[in-house]
Amino acid sequence: EENAPVSYWSWTHQRMLQGFIQGRGLFLDSHESPEGQKSSRMAELPYYDVRVGVRRQLRHAVPITHLESSLQVNESVHVWVEEF
């Protein structure tokens, strides 16, 4: 959904950043795997343009596997704590 909040993993900052979906999901055509075979597996999942960070920089064709939906108000979460 346009402007839907998402969490985006930043390799540069090594942390999750707040982002917002820009436009509609894209379904890319089949691509060749490193072995030279045609694969449409990833083509089945959408890619999204996402605006991230304070500067709202646009990231093009981010795979949905690199995005998480943001927490909503009153949403339950699980927290793992190793030490108190």
Short mmCIF file of C-alpha atoms in Angstrom, two decimals:
data_model
loop_
_atom_site.label_atom_id
_atom_site.label_comp_id
_atom_site.label_asym_id
_atom_site.label_seq_id
_atom_site.Cartn_x
_atom_site.Cartn_y
_atom_site.Cartn_z
CA GLU A 1 0.00 0.00 0.00
CA GLU A 2 1.29 3.49 -0.87
CA ASN A 3 3.11 5.13 2.08
CA ALA A 4 2.75 2.01 4.24
CA PRO A 5 5.41 2.06 6.98
CA VAL A 6 8.02 -0.70 6.78
CA SER A 7 11.31 -1.56 8.42
CA TYR A 8 14.22 -1.69 5.97
CA TRP A 9 17.60 -3.30 6.71
CA SER A 10 20.42 -0.88 5.93
CA TRP A 11 23.72 -2.56 5.10
CA THR A 12 25.43 0.82 5.44
CA HIS A 13 24.18 1.50 8.97
CA GLN A 14 23.88 -2.18 10.01
CA ARG A 15 20.45 -1.64 11.50
CA MET A 16 16.79 -1.43 10.63
CA LEU A 17 15.55 1.94 9.39
CA GLN A 18 12.02 3.26 9.11
CA GLY A 19 10.85 3.36 5.52
CA PHE A 20 7.71 3.95 3.51
CA ILE A 21 6.46 2.12 0.43
CA GLN A 22 6.56 4.31 -2.66
CA GLY A 23 4.20 3.26 -5.45
CA ARG A 24 3.04 -0.29 -6.18
CA GLY A 25 4.81 -3.62 -5.98
CA LEU A 26 6.76 -4.71 -9.04
CA PHE A 27 7.01 -8.23 -10.35
CA LEU A 28 10.29 -8.62 -12.19
CA ASP A 29 10.65 -10.94 -15.17
CA SER A 30 12.40 -14.27 -14.92
CA HIS A 31 16.14 -14.02 -14.53
CA GLU A 32 19.10 -16.31 -15.04
CA SER A 33 20.58 -17.99 -12.02
CA PRO A 34 24.37 -18.03 -11.50
CA GLU A 35 24.31 -21.54 -12.99
CA GLY A 36 22.89 -20.13 -16.23
CA GLN A 37 19.40 -21.59 -15.75
CA LYS A 38 16.21 -19.57 -16.06
CA SER A 39 14.49 -19.04 -12.73
CA SER A 40 11.15 -17.41 -12.01
CA ARG A 41 11.15 -18.19 -8.28
CA MET A 42 12.08 -14.63 -7.24
CA ALA A 43 9.81 -13.21 -9.93
CA GLU A 44 6.86 -14.54 -7.92
CA LEU A 45 7.63 -12.15 -5.04
CA PRO A 46 7.09 -8.41 -5.38
CA TYR A 47 9.77 -5.74 -5.19
CA TYR A 48 9.01 -2.27 -3.86
CA ASP A 49 10.46 1.20 -4.13
CA VAL A 50 11.02 2.41 -0.57
CA ARG A 51 11.84 5.83 0.90
CA VAL A 52 14.14 5.36 3.89
CA GLY A 53 15.80 7.34 6.63
CA VAL A 54 15.60 10.94 7.69
CA ARG A 55 16.45 12.15 4.18
CA ARG A 56 13.78 9.90 2.63
CA GLN A 57 16.27 8.47 0.14
CA LEU A 58 14.62 6.31 -2.52
CA ARG A 59 15.69 2.68 -2.81
CA HIS A 60 14.50 1.07 -6.04
CA ALA A 61 13.20 -2.49 -6.40
CA VAL A 62 13.80 -3.67 -2.84
CA PRO A 63 12.84 -7.36 -2.54
CA ILE A 64 9.98 -7.95 -0.15
CA THR A 65 12.28 -10.40 1.66
CA HIS A 66 14.32 -7.36 2.82
CA LEU A 67 11.32 -5.56 4.34
CA GLU A 68 9.27 -6.06 7.47
CA SER A 69 5.99 -4.46 8.34
CA SER A 70 6.33 -1.89 11.10
CA LEU A 71 4.82 -2.53 14.50
CA GLN A 72 1.32 -1.22 15.01
CA VAL A 73 -0.09 0.34 18.17
CA ASN A 74 -1.05 -2.34 20.75
CA GLU A 75 0.64 -5.10 18.72
CA SER A 76 2.10 -7.90 20.86
CA VAL A 77 5.81 -8.69 20.57
CA HIS A 78 8.18 -11.29 21.97
CA VAL A 79 11.47 -10.17 23.46
CA TRP A 80 14.46 -12.42 24.12
CA VAL A 81 16.69 -11.32 27.02
CA GLU A 82 19.88 -13.27 27.69
CA GLU A 83 20.81 -11.59 30.99
CA PHE A 84 19.05 -9.47 33.57
#
